[in-house]
PDB file of C-alpha atoms (C1' of nucleotides) in Angstrom:
ATOM      1  CA  MET A   1       0.000   0.000   0.000  1.00 56.00           C
ATOM      2  CA  PRO A   2       2.127   2.543   1.345  1.00 89.00           C
ATOM      3  CA  GLU A   3       4.374   4.978  -0.358  1.00 93.00           C
ATOM      4  CA  LEU A   4       6.545   7.569   1.311  1.00 95.00           C
ATOM      5  CA  PRO A   5       3.750   9.757   2.740  1.00 94.00           C
ATOM      6  CA  GLU A   6       1.948   6.780   4.287  1.00 93.00           C
ATOM      7  CA  VAL A   7       5.171   5.376   5.725  1.00 94.00           C
ATOM      8  CA  GLU A   8       6.091   8.809   7.065  1.00 94.00           C
ATOM      9  CA  THR A   9       2.661   9.079   8.679  1.00 93.00           C
ATOM     10  CA  VAL A  10       3.061   5.685  10.333  1.00 93.00           C
ATOM     11  CA  LEU A  11       6.539   6.667  11.511  1.00 94.00           C
ATOM     12  CA  ARG A  12       5.249   9.864  13.103  1.00 93.00           C
ATOM     13  CA  GLY A  13       2.511   7.953  14.894  1.00 92.00           C
ATOM     14  CA  LEU A  14       4.975   5.368  16.133  1.00 94.00           C
ATOM     15  CA  LYS A  15       7.794   7.623  17.290  1.00 95.00           C
ATOM     16  CA  PRO A  16       6.258   8.924  20.518  1.00 95.00           C
ATOM     17  CA  VAL A  17       5.248   5.456  21.692  1.00 94.00           C
ATOM     18  CA  VAL A  18       8.478   3.580  20.982  1.00 96.00           C
ATOM     19  CA  GLU A  19      11.406   5.989  21.006  1.00 97.00           C
ATOM     20  CA  ASN A  20      13.577   5.657  24.070  1.00 98.00           C
ATOM     21  CA  ARG A  21      11.425   2.760  25.269  1.00 98.00           C
ATOM     22  CA  ILE A  22      12.209  -0.886  25.793  1.00 98.00           C
ATOM     23  CA  VAL A  23      10.796  -3.796  23.849  1.00 97.00           C
ATOM     24  CA  GLY A  24       9.919  -6.365  26.480  1.00 97.00           C
ATOM     25  CA  THR A  25       9.172  -9.232  24.130  1.00 96.00           C
ATOM     26  CA  ILE A  26       8.221  -9.830  20.534  1.00 96.00           C
ATOM     27  CA  VAL A  27       5.471 -12.298  19.769  1.00 96.00           C
ATOM     28  CA  ILE A  28       5.541 -13.669  16.238  1.00 96.00           C
ATOM     29  CA  HIS A  29       2.488 -15.525  14.976  1.00 95.00           C
ATOM     30  CA  ARG A  30       3.650 -15.920  11.389  1.00 94.00           C
ATOM     31  CA  TYR A  31       7.220 -15.834  10.145  1.00 94.00           C
ATOM     32  CA  ASP A  32       6.359 -16.253   6.465  1.00 93.00           C
ATOM     33  CA  LEU A  33       6.143 -12.700   5.182  1.00 93.00           C
ATOM     34  CA  ARG A  34       7.458 -11.826   1.704  1.00 90.00           C
ATOM     35  CA  ILE A  35      10.875 -12.423   3.228  1.00 91.00           C
ATOM     36  CA  PRO A  36      10.658 -14.709   6.249  1.00 92.00           C
ATOM     37  CA  ILE A  37      11.201 -13.056   9.633  1.00 94.00           C
ATOM     38  CA  PRO A  38      14.555 -14.345  10.926  1.00 94.00           C
ATOM     39  CA  ALA A  39      14.248 -16.986  13.617  1.00 93.00           C
ATOM     40  CA  ASP A  40      16.448 -15.029  16.041  1.00 93.00           C
ATOM     41  CA  MET A  41      14.443 -11.803  15.759  1.00 95.00           C
ATOM     42  CA  CYS A  42      12.904 -12.073  19.231  1.00 94.00           C
ATOM     43  CA  GLN A  43      16.120 -13.106  20.929  1.00 95.00           C
ATOM     44  CA  SER A  44      18.149 -10.299  19.359  1.00 95.00           C
ATOM     45  CA  LEU A  45      15.763  -7.525  20.347  1.00 95.00           C
ATOM     46  CA  LYS A  46      14.305  -8.787  23.594  1.00 95.00           C
ATOM     47  CA  SER A  47      14.681  -6.297  26.466  1.00 96.00           C
ATOM     48  CA  ARG A  48      16.473  -3.830  24.189  1.00 97.00           C
ATOM     49  CA  ARG A  49      15.801  -0.132  24.040  1.00 98.00           C
ATOM     50  CA  ILE A  50      14.720   1.567  20.817  1.00 98.00           C
ATOM     51  CA  VAL A  51      16.912   4.649  20.640  1.00 98.00           C
ATOM     52  CA  ASN A  52      15.315   6.132  17.552  1.00 96.00           C
ATOM     53  CA  LEU A  53      13.120   5.552  14.539  1.00 96.00           C
ATOM     54  CA  GLU A  54      14.085   6.583  11.051  1.00 96.00           C
ATOM     55  CA  ARG A  55      12.491   6.355   7.614  1.00 96.00           C
ATOM     56  CA  ARG A  56      14.507   5.594   4.491  1.00 96.00           C
ATOM     57  CA  GLY A  57      12.423   5.437   1.333  1.00 95.00           C
ATOM     58  CA  LYS A  58       9.472   3.223   2.207  1.00 95.00           C
ATOM     59  CA  TYR A  59      11.343   1.470   5.031  1.00 95.00           C
ATOM     60  CA  ILE A  60      11.103   2.155   8.753  1.00 96.00           C
ATOM     61  CA  LEU A  61      14.292   1.531  10.714  1.00 96.00           C
ATOM     62  CA  PHE A  62      14.153   0.800  14.455  1.00 97.00           C
ATOM     63  CA  HIS A  63      17.580   1.609  15.891  1.00 97.00           C
ATOM     64  CA  PHE A  64      18.234  -0.436  19.030  1.00 97.00           C
ATOM     65  CA  ASN A  65      20.761   0.209  21.785  1.00 96.00           C
ATOM     66  CA  ASN A  66      22.689  -2.955  20.925  1.00 95.00           C
ATOM     67  CA  ASP A  67      23.511  -1.551  17.470  1.00 95.00           C
ATOM     68  CA  MET A  68      20.941  -3.770  15.815  1.00 96.00           C
ATOM     69  CA  ILE A  69      18.422  -2.276  13.417  1.00 96.00           C
ATOM     70  CA  ALA A  70      15.008  -3.792  12.851  1.00 96.00           C
ATOM     71  CA  VAL A  71      13.959  -3.040   9.284  1.00 95.00           C
ATOM     72  CA  LEU A  72      10.220  -2.869   8.600  1.00 95.00           C
ATOM     73  CA  HIS A  73       8.561  -2.593   5.201  1.00 95.00           C
ATOM     74  CA  LEU A  74       4.762  -2.532   4.997  1.00 94.00           C
ATOM     75  CA  GLY A  75       4.586  -4.118   1.538  1.00 93.00           C
ATOM     76  CA  MET A  76       1.233  -3.433  -0.102  1.00 91.00           C
ATOM     77  CA  SER A  77      -1.149  -4.056   2.763  1.00 91.00           C
ATOM     78  CA  GLY A  78       0.849  -3.759   6.005  1.00 93.00           C
ATOM     79  CA  LYS A  79      -0.618  -1.758   8.884  1.00 92.00           C
ATOM     80  CA  ILE A  80       0.526  -0.834  12.375  1.00 93.00           C
ATOM     81  CA  ASP A  81      -1.843  -0.660  15.303  1.00 92.00           C
ATOM     82  CA  ILE A  82      -0.868   0.904  18.590  1.00 92.00           C
ATOM     83  CA  VAL A  83      -2.748  -0.888  21.319  1.00 93.00           C
ATOM     84  CA  THR A  84      -2.786   0.726  24.741  1.00 92.00           C
ATOM     85  CA  ASP A  85      -5.761  -1.125  26.209  1.00 93.00           C
ATOM     86  CA  THR A  86      -4.248  -4.564  25.746  1.00 95.00           C
ATOM     87  CA  SER A  87      -6.821  -6.312  27.924  1.00 95.00           C
ATOM     88  CA  ASN A  88      -9.320  -5.719  25.140  1.00 92.00           C
ATOM     89  CA  TYR A  89      -7.013  -6.925  22.379  1.00 94.00           C
ATOM     90  CA  SER A  90      -7.965 -10.076  20.546  1.00 93.00           C
ATOM     91  CA  ARG A  91      -5.865 -11.299  17.679  1.00 92.00           C
ATOM     92  CA  ALA A  92      -7.357 -10.163  14.395  1.00 92.00           C
ATOM     93  CA  LYS A  93      -6.992 -12.080  11.175  1.00 91.00           C
ATOM     94  CA  HIS A  94      -3.568 -11.270   9.668  1.00 93.00           C
ATOM     95  CA  ASP A  95      -2.055  -9.942  12.890  1.00 94.00           C
ATOM     96  CA  HIS A  96       1.417 -11.422  12.340  1.00 96.00           C
ATOM     97  CA  PHE A  97       3.607 -10.039  15.107  1.00 96.00           C
ATOM     98  CA  ILE A  98       3.457  -7.836  18.191  1.00 96.00           C
ATOM     99  CA  LEU A  99       6.144  -5.723  19.818  1.00 97.00           C
ATOM    100  CA  LYS A 100       5.180  -5.729  23.483  1.00 97.00           C
ATOM    101  CA  MET A 101       6.773  -2.634  24.955  1.00 97.00           C
ATOM    102  CA  SER A 102       7.834  -2.820  28.588  1.00 97.00           C
ATOM    103  CA  CYS A 103       5.653   0.225  29.315  1.00 97.00           C
ATOM    104  CA  GLY A 104       2.612  -1.899  28.426  1.00 97.00           C
ATOM    105  CA  THR A 105       1.856  -0.632  24.901  1.00 96.00           C
ATOM    106  CA  TRP A 106       1.644  -3.178  22.107  1.00 96.00           C
ATOM    107  CA  ILE A 107       2.672  -2.478  18.520  1.00 95.00           C
ATOM    108  CA  VAL A 108       0.684  -4.858  16.307  1.00 94.00           C
ATOM    109  CA  TYR A 109       1.607  -5.589  12.697  1.00 95.00           C
ATOM    110  CA  ASN A 110      -1.256  -6.664  10.423  1.00 93.00           C
ATOM    111  CA  ASP A 111      -0.692  -7.544   6.762  1.00 93.00           C
ATOM    112  CA  PRO A 112      -3.294  -9.507   4.743  1.00 92.00           C
ATOM    113  CA  ARG A 113      -1.118 -10.023   1.692  1.00 91.00           C
ATOM    114  CA  ARG A 114       2.057 -10.675   3.686  1.00 93.00           C
ATOM    115  CA  PHE A 115       4.162  -8.685   1.218  1.00 93.00           C
ATOM    116  CA  GLY A 116       5.796  -6.910   4.134  1.00 94.00           C
ATOM    117  CA  MET A 117       9.266  -7.491   5.549  1.00 95.00           C
ATOM    118  CA  PHE A 118      10.720  -7.436   9.049  1.00 95.00           C
ATOM    119  CA  TYR A 119      14.354  -8.315   9.473  1.00 95.00           C
ATOM    120  CA  LEU A 120      17.618  -7.338  11.122  1.00 95.00           C
ATOM    121  CA  LEU A 121      20.631  -5.316  10.044  1.00 95.00           C
ATOM    122  CA  ASP A 122      23.271  -3.612  12.137  1.00 94.00           C
ATOM    123  CA  ARG A 123      24.316  -0.023  12.639  1.00 94.00           C
ATOM    124  CA  ILE A 124      27.737  -0.415  11.051  1.00 93.00           C
ATOM    125  CA  SER A 125      26.734  -1.996   7.770  1.00 92.00           C
ATOM    126  CA  TRP A 126      23.073  -1.313   7.069  1.00 94.00           C
ATOM    127  CA  GLN A 127      23.790   1.355   4.475  1.00 93.00           C
ATOM    128  CA  ASP A 128      25.945  -1.097   2.542  1.00 92.00           C
ATOM    129  CA  ALA A 129      23.225  -3.741   2.550  1.00 92.00           C
ATOM    130  CA  LYS A 130      20.563  -4.055  -0.079  1.00 88.00           C
ATOM    131  CA  PRO A 131      18.335  -2.294  -0.821  1.00 94.00           C
ATOM    132  CA  PHE A 132      19.904   0.696   0.925  1.00 94.00           C
ATOM    133  CA  SER A 133      23.287   0.563  -0.794  1.00 93.00           C
ATOM    134  CA  LYS A 134      21.774   1.508  -4.151  1.00 92.00           C
ATOM    135  CA  MET A 135      18.805   3.521  -2.980  1.00 94.00           C
ATOM    136  CA  GLY A 136      18.385   6.978  -4.493  1.00 95.00           C
ATOM    137  CA  PRO A 137      18.148  10.220  -2.533  1.00 95.00           C
ATOM    138  CA  GLU A 138      15.302  11.137  -0.226  1.00 96.00           C
ATOM    139  CA  PRO A 139      12.980  13.291  -2.324  1.00 96.00           C
ATOM    140  CA  LEU A 140      12.412  15.742   0.534  1.00 96.00           C
ATOM    141  CA  GLY A 141      16.124  16.042   1.330  1.00 95.00           C
ATOM    142  CA  ASN A 142      18.923  18.157  -0.124  1.00 95.00           C
ATOM    143  CA  GLY A 143      20.344  15.268  -2.138  1.00 94.00           C
ATOM    144  CA  PHE A 144      17.358  15.362  -4.461  1.00 96.00           C
ATOM    145  CA  ASN A 145      17.637  18.279  -6.876  1.00 95.00           C
ATOM    146  CA  GLU A 146      17.643  19.094 -10.572  1.00 96.00           C
ATOM    147  CA  GLY A 147      21.261  18.155 -11.112  1.00 95.00           C
ATOM    148  CA  ALA A 148      20.894  14.805  -9.389  1.00 95.00           C
ATOM    149  CA  LEU A 149      17.736  13.885 -11.289  1.00 96.00           C
ATOM    150  CA  ILE A 150      19.173  14.945 -14.641  1.00 95.00           C
ATOM    151  CA  LYS A 151      22.128  12.688 -13.972  1.00 94.00           C
ATOM    152  CA  ALA A 152      19.974   9.780 -12.802  1.00 95.00           C
ATOM    153  CA  LEU A 153      17.720   9.926 -15.872  1.00 95.00           C
ATOM    154  CA  ALA A 154      20.401  10.536 -18.479  1.00 93.00           C
ATOM    155  CA  GLY A 155      20.413   7.887 -21.181  1.00 91.00           C
ATOM    156  CA  LYS A 156      17.694   5.811 -19.554  1.00 93.00           C
ATOM    157  CA  LYS A 157      15.608   3.965 -22.129  1.00 91.00           C
ATOM    158  CA  CYS A 158      12.688   3.115 -19.923  1.00 92.00           C
ATOM    159  CA  SER A 159       9.697   5.441 -19.519  1.00 94.00           C
ATOM    160  CA  ILE A 160       9.856   8.335 -17.070  1.00 95.00           C
ATOM    161  CA  LYS A 161       7.085   6.537 -15.194  1.00 94.00           C
ATOM    162  CA  SER A 162       9.182   3.413 -14.690  1.00 94.00           C
ATOM    163  CA  ALA A 163      12.279   5.454 -13.884  1.00 95.00           C
ATOM    164  CA  LEU A 164      10.554   7.348 -11.067  1.00 95.00           C
ATOM    165  CA  LEU A 165       9.207   4.094  -9.636  1.00 94.00           C
ATOM    166  CA  ASP A 166      12.785   2.789  -9.517  1.00 94.00           C
ATOM    167  CA  GLN A 167      13.939   3.253  -5.919  1.00 94.00           C
ATOM    168  CA  ARG A 168      17.519   3.657  -7.152  1.00 94.00           C
ATOM    169  CA  VAL A 169      16.549   6.864  -8.948  1.00 95.00           C
ATOM    170  CA  VAL A 170      14.660   8.431  -6.066  1.00 96.00           C
ATOM    171  CA  ALA A 171      13.493   6.769  -2.855  1.00 96.00           C
ATOM    172  CA  GLY A 172       9.927   6.389  -1.691  1.00 95.00           C
ATOM    173  CA  LEU A 173       7.786   7.055  -4.747  1.00 95.00           C
ATOM    174  CA  GLY A 174       5.136   4.525  -5.767  1.00 93.00           C
ATOM    175  CA  ASN A 175       2.455   4.391  -8.399  1.00 94.00           C
ATOM    176  CA  ILE A 176       0.137   7.021  -6.942  1.00 93.00           C
ATOM    177  CA  TYR A 177       2.625   9.791  -6.312  1.00 95.00           C
ATOM    178  CA  VAL A 178       4.511   9.245  -9.556  1.00 95.00           C
ATOM    179  CA  CYS A 179       1.239   9.692 -11.451  1.00 95.00           C
ATOM    180  CA  GLU A 180       0.383  12.802  -9.465  1.00 95.00           C
ATOM    181  CA  ALA A 181       3.842  14.383  -9.747  1.00 96.00           C
ATOM    182  CA  LEU A 182       3.966  13.790 -13.505  1.00 96.00           C
ATOM    183  CA  PHE A 183       0.551  15.384 -13.843  1.00 95.00           C
ATOM    184  CA  ALA A 184       1.554  18.391 -11.746  1.00 95.00           C
ATOM    185  CA  SER A 185       4.641  18.946 -13.883  1.00 96.00           C
ATOM    186  CA  GLY A 186       2.918  18.404 -17.230  1.00 95.00           C
ATOM    187  CA  VAL A 187       5.115  15.463 -18.225  1.00 96.00           C
ATOM    188  CA  SER A 188       3.529  12.432 -19.876  1.00 95.00           C
ATOM    189  CA  PRO A 189       4.299   9.101 -18.184  1.00 95.00           C
ATOM    190  CA  LEU A 190       4.862   7.660 -21.665  1.00 93.00           C
ATOM    191  CA  ARG A 191       7.921   9.816 -22.370  1.00 94.00           C
ATOM    192  CA  LEU A 192      11.304   8.111 -22.344  1.00 94.00           C
ATOM    193  CA  ALA A 193      13.236   8.987 -19.204  1.00 95.00           C
ATOM    194  CA  GLY A 194      16.298   9.976 -21.174  1.00 94.00           C
ATOM    195  CA  ASP A 195      14.243  12.335 -23.337  1.00 94.00           C
ATOM    196  CA  VAL A 196      12.866  14.404 -20.475  1.00 95.00           C
ATOM    197  CA  THR A 197      14.447  17.838 -20.793  1.00 95.00           C
ATOM    198  CA  ALA A 198      16.261  19.798 -18.112  1.00 96.00           C
ATOM    199  CA  LYS A 199      13.418  22.271 -18.270  1.00 96.00           C
ATOM    200  CA  ASP A 200      10.890  19.536 -17.484  1.00 96.00           C
ATOM    201  CA  ILE A 201      13.079  18.193 -14.720  1.00 96.00           C
ATOM    202  CA  ALA A 202      13.143  21.665 -13.209  1.00 96.00           C
ATOM    203  CA  LEU A 203       9.358  21.361 -12.928  1.00 96.00           C
ATOM    204  CA  LEU A 204       9.379  17.718 -11.890  1.00 96.00           C
ATOM    205  CA  VAL A 205      11.608  18.120  -8.841  1.00 96.00           C
ATOM    206  CA  PRO A 206       9.406  20.678  -7.060  1.00 96.00           C
ATOM    207  CA  ALA A 207       6.278  18.815  -8.226  1.00 96.00           C
ATOM    208  CA  ILE A 208       7.503  15.624  -6.543  1.00 96.00           C
ATOM    209  CA  ARG A 209       8.391  17.478  -3.366  1.00 96.00           C
ATOM    210  CA  ASN A 210       5.091  19.307  -3.310  1.00 96.00           C
ATOM    211  CA  VAL A 211       2.840  16.300  -3.853  1.00 95.00           C
ATOM    212  CA  LEU A 212       4.666  14.381  -1.115  1.00 95.00           C
ATOM    213  CA  LYS A 213       4.460  17.289   1.313  1.00 95.00           C
ATOM    214  CA  GLN A 214       0.764  17.795   0.659  1.00 94.00           C
ATOM    215  CA  ALA A 215       0.116  14.077   1.071  1.00 94.00           C
ATOM    216  CA  ILE A 216       2.021  13.943   4.359  1.00 94.00           C
ATOM    217  CA  LYS A 217       0.026  16.930   5.545  1.00 92.00           C
ATOM    218  CA  ALA A 218      -3.160  14.990   4.737  1.00 91.00           C
ATOM    219  CA  GLY A 219      -1.933  11.923   6.605  1.00 88.00           C
ATOM    220  CA  GLY A 220      -1.394   9.909   3.426  1.00 87.00           C
ATOM    221  CA  SER A 221      -3.933   8.372   1.052  1.00 84.00           C
ATOM    222  CA  THR A 222      -6.482   5.798   2.097  1.00 76.00           C
ATOM    223  CA  LEU A 223      -7.501   3.554  -0.790  1.00 67.00           C
ATOM    224  CA  LYS A 224      -8.422   0.074   0.315  1.00 57.00           C
ATOM    225  CA  ASP A 225      -7.083  -0.453   3.751  1.00 54.00           C
ATOM    226  CA  TYR A 226      -4.368   1.962   4.718  1.00 55.00           C
ATOM    227  CA  ARG A 227      -4.746   3.511   8.143  1.00 61.00           C
ATOM    228  CA  LYS A 228      -2.587   5.749  10.234  1.00 66.00           C
ATOM    229  CA  ALA A 229      -1.009   4.234  13.322  1.00 65.00           C
ATOM    230  CA  ASP A 230      -3.754   5.744  15.472  1.00 70.00           C
ATOM    231  CA  GLY A 231      -6.419   4.032  13.360  1.00 64.00           C
ATOM    232  CA  SER A 232      -7.626   7.172  11.608  1.00 72.00           C
ATOM    233  CA  LEU A 233      -7.696   7.553   7.855  1.00 77.00           C
ATOM    234  CA  GLY A 234      -5.525   9.638   5.574  1.00 86.00           C
ATOM    235  CA  TYR A 235      -7.464  11.843   3.201  1.00 90.00           C
ATOM    236  CA  PHE A 236      -5.073  12.761   0.390  1.00 91.00           C
ATOM    237  CA  GLN A 237      -7.061  10.555  -2.010  1.00 89.00           C
ATOM    238  CA  HIS A 238      -9.599  13.380  -2.215  1.00 88.00           C
ATOM    239  CA  GLN A 239      -6.883  15.572  -3.715  1.00 91.00           C
ATOM    240  CA  PHE A 240      -5.891  13.209  -6.521  1.00 94.00           C
ATOM    241  CA  GLY A 241      -5.674  15.003  -9.835  1.00 94.00           C
ATOM    242  CA  VAL A 242      -5.454  11.940 -12.057  1.00 94.00           C
ATOM    243  CA  TYR A 243      -4.857   8.777 -10.036  1.00 93.00           C
ATOM    244  CA  ASP A 244      -7.765   6.323 -10.435  1.00 91.00           C
ATOM    245  CA  ARG A 245      -9.735   8.984 -12.325  1.00 93.00           C
ATOM    246  CA  ALA A 246      -9.894   7.411 -15.792  1.00 91.00           C
ATOM    247  CA  GLY A 247     -12.545   9.113 -17.929  1.00 91.00           C
ATOM    248  CA  LYS A 248     -13.011  11.978 -15.478  1.00 91.00           C
ATOM    249  CA  GLU A 249     -11.923  15.590 -15.669  1.00 92.00           C
ATOM    250  CA  CYS A 250      -8.628  16.690 -14.186  1.00 91.00           C
ATOM    251  CA  PRO A 251      -8.312  19.746 -11.915  1.00 90.00           C
ATOM    252  CA  GLY A 252      -8.866  22.986 -13.800  1.00 85.00           C
ATOM    253  CA  CYS A 253     -10.153  21.040 -16.795  1.00 84.00           C
ATOM    254  CA  ILE A 254     -11.516  23.177 -19.599  1.00 84.00           C
ATOM    255  CA  CYS A 255     -11.969  20.536 -22.261  1.00 83.00           C
ATOM    256  CA  ASP A 256     -15.032  18.763 -23.495  1.00 87.00           C
ATOM    257  CA  ILE A 257     -14.803  15.422 -21.713  1.00 86.00           C
ATOM    258  CA  GLN A 258     -17.187  13.822 -24.224  1.00 83.00           C
ATOM    259  CA  GLN A 259     -14.705  14.592 -26.923  1.00 86.00           C
ATOM    260  CA  THR A 260     -11.360  14.079 -25.172  1.00 87.00           C
ATOM    261  CA  GLY A 261     -12.300  11.183 -22.911  1.00 89.00           C
ATOM    262  CA  GLY A 262     -10.795  12.925 -19.868  1.00 92.00           C
ATOM    263  CA  VAL A 263      -8.060  11.284 -17.819  1.00 93.00           C
ATOM    264  CA  GLN A 264      -6.506   8.303 -19.598  1.00 92.00           C
ATOM    265  CA  ARG A 265      -5.349   4.999 -18.174  1.00 91.00           C
ATOM    266  CA  ALA A 266      -2.399   3.202 -19.723  1.00 90.00           C
ATOM    267  CA  VAL A 267      -0.608   0.059 -18.602  1.00 89.00           C
ATOM    268  CA  GLN A 268       3.164   0.412 -18.270  1.00 89.00           C
ATOM    269  CA  SER A 269       5.244  -2.541 -17.093  1.00 82.00           C
ATOM    270  CA  GLY A 270       2.069  -4.127 -15.824  1.00 83.00           C
ATOM    271  CA  ARG A 271       0.931  -1.173 -13.739  1.00 89.00           C
ATOM    272  CA  SER A 272      -1.711   1.466 -14.314  1.00 92.00           C
ATOM    273  CA  SER A 273      -0.644   4.963 -15.254  1.00 93.00           C
ATOM    274  CA  PHE A 274      -3.178   7.779 -15.161  1.00 94.00           C
ATOM    275  CA  TYR A 275      -2.579  10.987 -17.063  1.00 94.00           C
ATOM    276  CA  CYS A 276      -4.256  13.837 -18.907  1.00 94.00           C
ATOM    277  CA  PRO A 277      -3.069  14.036 -22.542  1.00 93.00           C
ATOM    278  CA  GLN A 278      -4.205  17.683 -22.730  1.00 93.00           C
ATOM    279  CA  VAL A 279      -1.988  18.718 -19.827  1.00 94.00           C
ATOM    280  CA  GLN A 280       0.839  16.184 -20.066  1.00 95.00           C
ATOM    281  CA  VAL A 281       2.986  15.972 -23.176  1.00 93.00           C
TER     282      VAL A 281
ATOM    283  C1'  DA B   1      24.247  -3.291 -16.680  1.00 77.78           C
ATOM    284  C1'  DG B   2      19.682  -2.061 -17.987  1.00 77.78           C
ATOM    285  C1'  DT B   3      15.093  -3.396 -18.809  1.00 77.78           C
ATOM    286  C1'  DG B   4      10.777  -6.007 -18.852  1.00 77.78           C
ATOM    287  C1'  DT B   5       7.956  -9.892 -17.061  1.00 77.78           C
ATOM    288  C1'  DC B   6       6.357 -12.877 -13.560  1.00 77.78           C
ATOM    289  C1'  DG B   7       5.132 -14.445  -9.022  1.00 77.78           C
ATOM    290  C1'  DC B   8       4.412 -13.812  -4.289  1.00 77.78           C
ATOM    291  C1'  DC B   9      -0.705 -13.562  -1.320  1.00 77.78           C
ATOM    292  C1'  DT B  10      -5.327 -12.095   0.024  1.00 77.78           C
ATOM    293  C1'  DG B  11      -9.497  -9.514  -0.459  1.00 77.78           C
ATOM    294  C1'  DA B  12     -12.598  -6.359  -2.819  1.00 77.78           C
ATOM    295  C1'  DA B  13     -15.009  -5.296  -6.845  1.00 77.78           C
ATOM    296  C1'  DT B  14     -16.921  -6.692 -11.067  1.00 77.78           C
ATOM    297  C1'  DG B  15     -19.112  -9.716 -14.508  1.00 77.78           C
ATOM    298  C1'  DC B  16     -21.868 -13.667 -15.771  1.00 77.78           C
TER     299       DC B  16
ATOM    300  C1'  DT C   1     -26.613 -16.103  -4.411  1.00 77.78           C
ATOM    301  C1'  DG C   2     -22.553 -18.106  -6.184  1.00 77.78           C
ATOM    302  C1'  DC C   3     -18.628 -18.551  -8.815  1.00 77.78           C
ATOM    303  C1'  DA C   4     -14.799 -16.944 -11.760  1.00 77.78           C
ATOM    304  C1'  DT C   5     -12.022 -13.213 -13.087  1.00 77.78           C
ATOM    305  C1'  DT C   6      -9.519  -8.996 -12.543  1.00 77.78           C
ATOM    306  C1'  DC C   7      -7.112  -5.787 -10.044  1.00 77.78           C
ATOM    307  C1'  DA C   8      -4.432  -3.553  -6.170  1.00 77.78           C
ATOM    308  C1'  DG C   9      -0.152   1.169  -2.991  1.00 77.78           C
ATOM    309  C1'  DG C  10       5.856  -3.250  -3.888  1.00 77.78           C
ATOM    310  C1'  DC C  11       9.610  -5.872  -4.509  1.00 77.78           C
ATOM    311  C1'  DG C  12      12.864  -9.492  -5.914  1.00 77.78           C
ATOM    312  C1'  DA C  13      14.128 -13.317  -9.021  1.00 77.78           C
ATOM    313  C1'  DC C  14      14.799 -14.194 -13.472  1.00 77.78           C
ATOM    314  C1'  DA C  15      15.493 -13.947 -18.616  1.00 77.78           C
ATOM    315  C1'  DC C  16      17.129 -11.448 -22.325  1.00 77.78           C
TER     316       DC C  16
END
DNA sequence: AGTGTCGCCTGAATGC
DNA sequence: TGCATTCAGGCGACAC
């Protein structure tokens, strides 16, 4: 499910309840996520303090005081629930593991499709491990700018859509926010990455930053089942310009929808792209 | 090395 | 109502 804004929203919900607190025990109901949870996960983290939480791309990193890092990825359908009234907790379908904090709060991971990941790295080498060693810059950080994107796209023969989905080009974008950023910058998803001009890239960089910032402000997008860590819903989906709007008008539309057909849907490398051919060239 | 396709898994929506 | 099919926010293995 979650792209950068959703992961950031989960991170912000989680921080105040886990940072500088101790994980008493970890209960694992199912180890078989997309990548199996390592058998020694509980033992390695038991009674350890979480010193801080960090997001990198779509990953959440739990830094522990023994220099271990628990890496969490929510896959397509992963959700975090913060349970304070644990006496009323009963295991829901697809609740796969629980971090039982020593203060009494439980952090419950639920993931119907089990595309998520939860595994261990260490402080010294995590940045050299995949996928972090080749991951592109954070789109909201200083490392992401016109020069960097021009360089990353130069000579690429895939579409700009595919290139922006590639976490090695820029970290954290998924299908929704790539569609929205391309729309906001007037660039067609069908263009070849290497053909996108410096002028377009100068529009694309702030468009990417802006759509992510707005989405974070809205608490992410709730499509099927994404929820914030406190159980409430994000509402950025109401601000979509093109995503999942095939046949409809785009914001500020002045064309005759009957004639133009409105927002178009195209399939690129097996995934839906939504765009407005009047606005995006 | 770069690029495209497939499969992982479940549930919701759609079509017959 | 029931059943089959399609599709979904991501990623990694694999083939070319």
